[in-house]
Amino acid sequence: MMNSTKRLQKLLRKEMSRATEVDQLPPPIETRCGDYVYFTRKSNDGALVYCRYLANRTAESRAEQVLLDSERLTRDQGYVLRNLLISDDNQYMGCLAAKHRGLDGGSESSSLLLYTLGDVGSPKLVEVLEGVFNFVFGMNDTLFYTVLDAKLRASKVMAHRIGFGQSEDIVIFDEPCHECFVDITRTKDKRFHIINSSKLDSSKAYLFPSAHDFWQHSSKDASAQVLRLVRPRQDNVEYFIDHHDGEFIILTNSPKDDGPGLPAAEPLPFRLVRAPTDSPTSEHWVELLSVGGDELIEDVEIFKNHIMVSMKRQGQPAVYIYDRASGRRSELPLPYNGNCTVRPEPNPQFEATTVRLGFSSPVHLESVVEYDMTSMKQCKSWASTPLHINSSEYICRRLKVPCGNLDIPMTLIHHESTELSKAPPTLVRVYGSYGVSLEPEFRLEDVPLLLRGWVIALAHVRGGGELGREWYAAGKGASKINSIADYLSCTRFLLDKGWASSSRLAATGVSAGGLVVGAALNISPEYFRAAALHVPFVDPLSAMLSPDLPLTGVEISEWGNPLSSAASYTTIRKYAPYDNIHDMSGDRPRPSILVTAGGLDQRVSVWQPTKWVARLRSTGGYGMPVPSDTGCTPKLLFYPQMNAGHFHADSSESKAGADNGGDFISAQALRNAFLISETSTIPC
């Protein structure tokens, strides 16, 4: 069915490949850790190469030491790198890597490759630990890692001594609750490790001194005794811990005047509190910094004299620097008029007076800026100018779309010459789940559409995190239908304004975003000419009725539990795309649909989109030709890629120079060719 677009797909692949070509690469971003300076650079074929050199190197010892070439790791050993960490003493390197099996690693767990590092020469592989999900180094040749259970839930924290067999590793924490996901982190001052046991809307944390020797007292009871619970779990309450200068700094949305116990009445804004090192429990918390009702703290970075707070204010990014001595709060100036994504870069030096932040916009490649936290001015910048995109010619703006008594934020991106009054082809993207914001960031797949005069619309629906925890809570569980209503409101707004027409309007969603798109197609198929759904979560009822499926238990707080609650069953049944396909049948116009899926997907099993497509063909009106208003026959195309997992949709892999970048570009060229051919009589 797509053979007629092969020439177009080739052109689209070329345009996406050219989109990241720059006039010159910025110098590597260097980070000092102890006696070494670490940095990454790109090889001639675009792969990431990890390097270091001695901070006090002389003219005779200026040569860099190559620690890892990601392309050679894949070519020679068959691994795709997921994470890389260096031990405190700079003597070990840990590489979390998955076996390369096509478009992505497929499996959720990985192998942990441990290397010894000398001052010169290549690192030496000394150990391989299997079945690792995440890890962090400890002290005295120790590291800690998490493992997945049979349902892909990180449930245990293990302690490992480098130089000893994995069979001798110790379980230091085991979370029996099937709704909880476990992780282990370390405070910035390296004094404590933190074990976080989190649901999607609540958490509890245990801490232990990093210097503790678990092998000296290796019994289960001894391990439990050293772990200190900071605050018991409370529904709708989360907290995250760091430590420095004799006190803990805690980011939390706990009620100010209410101790743990009953669920919090409603999700509250996050705030910063402090607690003494010897008394970290919540009765000793003292507020350090709070934010306004229209502000949401997203990230915190602690320094000796400052605290960096990254947040959303009315859905737009903002970064504040808190001066610990004076208590003054100052706002950093952001690029691109604030229409961007802010990402804190690694800032490992506790004594630093500068902070590094990463920025991206729909028409700007990722850049890094270093700010002086005292003067609030830029002191360094690492940015690249694309050769084939003039960023100044594009418009990115935020609108408010009425939906009942609410305003739904929507971002529009288009070329300055695009006339909205002429209803140009438009793609409306949505996600709206897990409190994850749909960010206005650079997406490689959007470049060919923008070059052709398309409008890209980002619908910031309830269920996402754009406007805080209440916004998230208003689009999950029993309120999930709000995400779908918001998406349809954004679409209808464009149509009513005359900025889009149903003959050239397209929808797209990935994973949980595919659920929103699929439900919207059931309700108002006549709005759209085309829809592209990737690994769509279109059968949530069957998934949540199957406790043996991976991650079903962890997902209960997001979708509800139809096994134990008739109300949850009824709610999911009302909006689930698979269970409401009959609403799309009849004489109404309906769109062409492209569905892609991954045979190795462990999050949205390939059977979900497969059975949805089958039902669309059997009862949804796609079994026989039905001409649309444009005279075209709606198509239903299904492309399962059996060697792909869930995350081969992520354009960040391509942007980072990953080895599967070509696969990502080919997959996006197919989707774009489908959208262009369905909304235009002249594809190119």
XYZ file of C-alpha atoms in Angstrom, residues 182-570:
389
model
C 12.047 0.407 43.324
C 15.104 2.517 42.513
C 18.356 3.427 44.271
C 20.139 6.781 44.072
C 22.894 8.599 45.932
C 23.036 11.999 47.530
C 25.211 14.593 45.844
C 27.677 14.736 48.734
C 28.133 10.922 48.456
C 27.281 10.370 52.139
C 24.008 8.468 51.750
C 22.258 6.097 49.408
C 18.497 6.403 49.002
C 16.125 3.538 48.184
C 12.904 4.846 46.669
C 9.784 2.682 46.524
C 7.320 4.518 44.316
C 3.847 4.168 42.930
C 2.775 6.513 40.160
C 1.300 8.932 42.702
C 3.083 8.205 46.000
C 6.454 7.223 47.406
C 8.409 6.209 50.445
C 12.178 6.315 50.882
C 14.801 4.569 52.989
C 18.326 5.864 53.482
C 21.549 4.289 54.660
C 25.137 5.583 55.047
C 27.202 4.987 51.924
C 30.072 3.765 54.101
C 28.014 0.912 55.565
C 29.503 -2.548 54.984
C 26.632 -4.945 54.269
C 28.976 -7.948 54.272
C 30.071 -7.365 57.844
C 26.487 -8.031 58.941
C 24.972 -9.776 55.963
C 21.765 -11.174 57.442
C 18.380 -9.958 56.231
C 17.585 -8.509 59.657
C 20.901 -6.624 59.751
C 20.201 -5.084 56.349
C 16.724 -4.044 57.445
C 18.082 -2.409 60.590
C 20.460 -0.111 58.737
C 17.720 1.128 56.366
C 15.992 4.176 57.838
C 12.464 5.014 56.713
C 12.128 8.764 56.218
C 8.331 9.000 55.909
C 5.669 6.269 55.584
C 3.786 6.065 52.316
C 0.712 8.269 51.989
C -1.544 8.266 48.934
C -1.041 11.338 46.700
C 2.194 12.255 48.543
C 5.684 11.974 47.057
C 9.106 13.021 48.334
C 12.684 12.952 47.026
C 15.834 13.367 49.116
C 19.286 14.888 48.834
C 21.853 15.817 51.488
C 24.586 18.362 52.083
C 26.235 20.420 54.789
C 24.709 18.587 57.745
C 21.090 18.470 56.588
C 18.717 16.759 54.197
C 16.968 18.753 51.487
C 13.659 17.162 50.521
C 11.346 17.900 47.600
C 7.800 16.939 48.599
C 4.122 17.629 48.045
C 3.149 16.505 51.534
C 0.501 18.492 53.449
C 2.094 21.133 55.663
C -0.100 20.466 58.700
C -0.958 16.812 58.234
C 1.174 13.832 59.154
C 1.231 10.497 57.314
C -1.877 8.386 57.537
C -4.977 8.988 55.518
C -4.626 9.850 51.810
C -4.007 13.515 51.081
C -7.315 15.122 50.139
C -5.919 16.262 46.794
C -2.548 16.524 45.040
C -0.638 19.494 46.470
C 2.155 21.636 44.981
C 5.722 20.559 45.616
C 7.894 22.491 48.074
C 11.398 22.227 49.511
C 11.941 21.325 53.158
C 15.044 20.703 55.258
C 15.750 18.270 58.096
C 18.781 17.561 60.314
C 21.049 14.686 59.349
C 20.273 12.851 62.596
C 16.506 13.466 62.366
C 15.321 13.175 58.760
C 11.776 12.001 59.540
C 8.848 14.215 58.565
C 8.089 15.596 62.049
C 11.405 17.451 61.790
C 10.791 18.963 58.348
C 11.070 22.756 58.123
C 9.988 24.556 54.974
C 12.824 26.035 52.973
C 11.114 27.148 49.767
C 7.536 27.110 48.493
C 6.065 28.146 45.159
C 2.874 29.771 43.957
C -0.314 27.953 43.052
C 0.467 28.243 39.332
C 4.013 26.865 39.755
C 5.225 23.256 39.699
C 8.722 22.256 40.828
C 10.177 19.684 38.423
C 13.830 19.405 39.426
C 16.211 20.602 42.122
C 20.020 20.771 42.103
C 21.848 21.484 45.347
C 25.143 23.381 45.596
C 27.141 24.630 48.558
C 25.812 28.194 48.354
C 22.837 27.895 45.995
C 19.879 25.742 45.076
C 18.723 25.570 41.460
C 14.970 25.010 41.059
C 13.556 24.105 37.633
C 9.785 24.485 37.409
C 6.736 25.122 35.289
C 4.798 28.364 35.757
C 1.402 28.317 34.072
C 2.787 25.514 31.948
C 5.873 27.446 30.805
C 9.423 26.686 31.989
C 11.148 28.815 34.613
C 14.427 28.398 36.504
C 15.140 30.028 39.862
C 18.397 30.303 41.781
C 17.950 30.339 45.553
C 20.797 31.998 47.458
C 21.172 30.052 50.693
C 22.888 32.861 52.594
C 20.482 35.687 51.790
C 17.349 33.669 51.048
C 16.931 35.636 47.800
C 15.255 33.938 44.842
C 16.276 35.121 41.353
C 15.006 33.966 37.953
C 17.357 32.993 35.140
C 16.674 34.402 31.657
C 15.664 31.572 29.295
C 16.247 31.439 25.527
C 13.632 31.229 22.769
C 11.157 33.415 24.701
C 10.576 30.524 27.065
C 9.075 28.310 24.318
C 11.519 25.533 25.059
C 12.324 22.511 27.130
C 14.732 22.887 30.062
C 16.850 19.934 31.141
C 19.381 20.161 33.997
C 22.758 18.874 32.832
C 25.110 16.897 35.096
C 26.410 19.272 37.773
C 28.512 16.992 39.998
C 30.673 19.649 41.676
C 29.040 20.551 44.990
C 31.224 23.659 45.453
C 30.453 25.041 41.975
C 29.166 28.597 41.555
C 27.872 27.849 38.053
C 25.056 25.622 36.829
C 24.612 23.981 33.427
C 21.217 23.663 31.766
C 20.211 22.048 28.491
C 17.677 23.689 26.181
C 15.719 22.550 23.160
C 12.903 24.041 21.105
C 10.863 22.723 18.163
C 13.257 24.448 15.744
C 16.487 24.591 17.775
C 18.885 21.718 18.295
C 19.807 20.860 21.845
C 22.205 23.314 23.440
C 23.861 23.706 26.840
C 24.277 26.996 28.694
C 26.357 27.578 31.821
C 25.080 30.319 34.145
C 26.880 32.118 36.960
C 24.553 31.689 39.952
C 25.767 34.898 41.571
C 25.471 37.305 38.635
C 22.671 35.321 36.913
C 24.490 35.790 33.588
C 25.576 33.311 30.943
C 29.276 32.517 31.128
C 29.514 29.664 28.575
C 27.372 28.237 25.830
C 27.540 25.088 23.727
C 25.217 25.391 20.749
C 25.105 24.339 17.100
C 23.448 26.180 14.234
C 21.719 23.836 11.758
C 22.709 24.425 8.145
C 19.332 23.695 6.577
C 16.859 25.247 9.056
C 16.566 28.969 9.680
C 15.144 28.892 13.194
C 14.259 32.599 13.107
C 11.682 31.923 10.383
C 9.522 29.719 12.608
C 6.840 30.647 15.104
C 6.177 28.793 18.352
C 3.346 30.102 20.525
C 1.046 28.941 23.304
C -2.747 29.267 23.061
C -5.598 28.656 25.502
C -8.442 26.496 24.221
C -11.817 26.744 26.022
C -13.153 23.424 27.307
C -16.114 23.902 29.619
C -14.923 26.136 32.437
C -11.253 25.340 31.758
C -8.611 26.529 29.327
C -6.529 23.782 27.698
C -2.999 24.859 26.708
C -2.020 24.151 23.118
C 1.281 24.935 21.404
C 1.387 25.771 17.688
C 4.577 25.539 15.617
C 4.771 26.648 11.974
C 6.767 28.662 9.449
C 6.201 32.403 9.488
C 4.893 32.273 5.915
C 2.195 29.724 6.792
C -1.223 31.377 6.718
C -3.504 29.788 9.289
C -6.564 31.330 7.632
C -5.944 29.042 4.639
C -6.263 25.900 6.770
C -2.838 24.365 6.085
C -2.220 20.668 6.775
C -2.044 20.196 10.533
C -0.796 17.442 12.841
C -2.214 17.384 16.389
C 0.015 15.435 18.803
C -1.064 14.241 22.262
C 0.177 12.165 25.197
C -1.597 13.088 28.451
C -0.687 10.337 30.929
C 1.482 9.647 33.996
C 1.900 13.375 34.668
C 4.371 13.572 31.754
C 4.412 16.917 29.952
C 4.282 17.071 26.161
C 7.248 19.364 25.747
C 7.910 21.882 22.935
C 11.206 20.228 22.050
C 13.096 19.436 18.877
C 11.545 16.426 17.153
C 13.413 15.267 14.102
C 10.276 13.765 12.563
C 8.538 17.172 12.516
C 11.159 18.863 10.345
C 9.931 17.590 6.933
C 6.365 18.588 7.817
C 7.366 22.095 8.881
C 9.380 22.498 5.686
C 6.199 21.703 3.729
C 4.122 24.332 5.503
C 2.457 22.093 8.063
C 1.304 23.281 11.470
C 2.343 21.096 14.417
C -0.067 21.381 17.350
C 0.761 20.014 20.810
C -2.380 19.407 22.883
C -1.427 19.720 26.572
C -4.388 17.757 27.887
C -5.286 16.789 31.437
C -3.362 13.725 32.543
C -0.079 15.387 31.597
C 2.037 17.407 34.000
C 2.002 20.810 32.297
C -0.113 22.558 34.940
C 0.846 20.598 38.021
C -0.343 17.615 40.026
C -4.007 18.618 39.919
C -3.818 18.723 36.115
C -2.387 15.221 36.149
C -4.978 13.898 38.622
C -7.798 15.353 36.527
C -6.836 13.092 33.601
C -6.202 9.702 35.145
C -8.220 6.877 36.651
C -11.916 7.736 36.859
C -11.181 11.077 35.131
C -9.329 9.689 32.097
C -12.171 10.699 29.798
C -11.058 14.316 30.386
C -7.861 13.700 28.389
C -9.950 12.655 25.411
C -12.389 15.572 25.791
C -9.475 18.026 25.953
C -7.907 16.584 22.813
C -11.154 16.846 20.903
C -11.606 20.424 22.167
C -8.177 21.373 20.798
C -8.994 19.764 17.471
C -12.413 21.376 17.272
C -10.877 24.756 18.140
C -8.624 24.568 15.080
C -11.527 23.544 12.863
C -13.901 26.215 14.191
C -11.261 28.907 13.759
C -10.788 27.887 10.150
C -7.115 27.231 10.884
C -7.513 23.592 9.845
C -9.890 21.553 7.729
C -10.985 17.959 8.264
C -9.594 17.089 4.833
C -6.048 18.000 5.960
C -6.100 17.389 9.710
C -4.053 14.490 11.121
C -3.704 12.958 14.586
C -0.771 11.192 16.190
C -0.056 9.533 19.516
C 2.478 7.091 20.934
C 1.726 4.468 23.604
C -0.730 6.056 26.083
C -1.083 8.941 23.620
C -2.361 6.359 21.145
C -5.164 5.565 23.582
C -6.313 9.205 23.485
C -6.155 9.303 19.679
C -7.950 5.963 19.337
C -10.761 7.085 21.645
C -11.046 10.407 19.788
C -11.404 8.538 16.492
C -14.306 6.581 17.962
C -16.100 9.744 19.081
C -15.427 12.142 16.195
C -13.809 10.342 13.265
C -15.064 13.041 10.890
C -12.578 15.552 12.362
C -9.574 13.778 10.878
C -8.241 12.813 7.466
C -5.404 10.661 8.806
C -4.053 9.221 12.038
C -0.689 7.638 12.845
C -0.511 5.593 16.047
C 2.665 3.942 17.306
C 2.623 1.134 19.926
C -0.853 2.389 20.943
C -2.335 1.314 24.292
C -5.738 0.692 22.722
C -7.026 -2.197 24.853
C -6.583 -0.964 28.432
C -9.461 -3.055 29.772
C -7.965 -6.398 28.732
C -4.543 -5.289 29.955
C -5.782 -4.230 33.393
C -7.887 -7.406 33.690
C -4.700 -9.471 33.203
C -2.600 -9.323 36.388
C -0.043 -11.709 34.872
C 0.916 -9.173 32.197
C 4.082 -7.149 32.791
C 3.551 -3.874 34.672
C -0.225 -4.303 35.173
C 0.146 -4.002 38.954
C 2.282 -0.872 38.682
C -0.323 0.713 36.372
C -3.282 0.380 38.764
C -2.946 3.884 40.201
C -2.980 5.328 36.661
C -5.942 3.442 35.157
C -7.784 1.817 38.060
C -8.322 -1.825 38.958
C -11.243 -3.347 37.020
C -10.657 -6.705 38.734
C -11.618 -5.366 42.151
C -13.723 -2.318 41.271
C -16.896 -2.365 39.185
C -16.613 1.423 38.876
C -13.130 1.120 37.345
C -14.379 -1.537 34.939
C -17.271 0.655 33.819
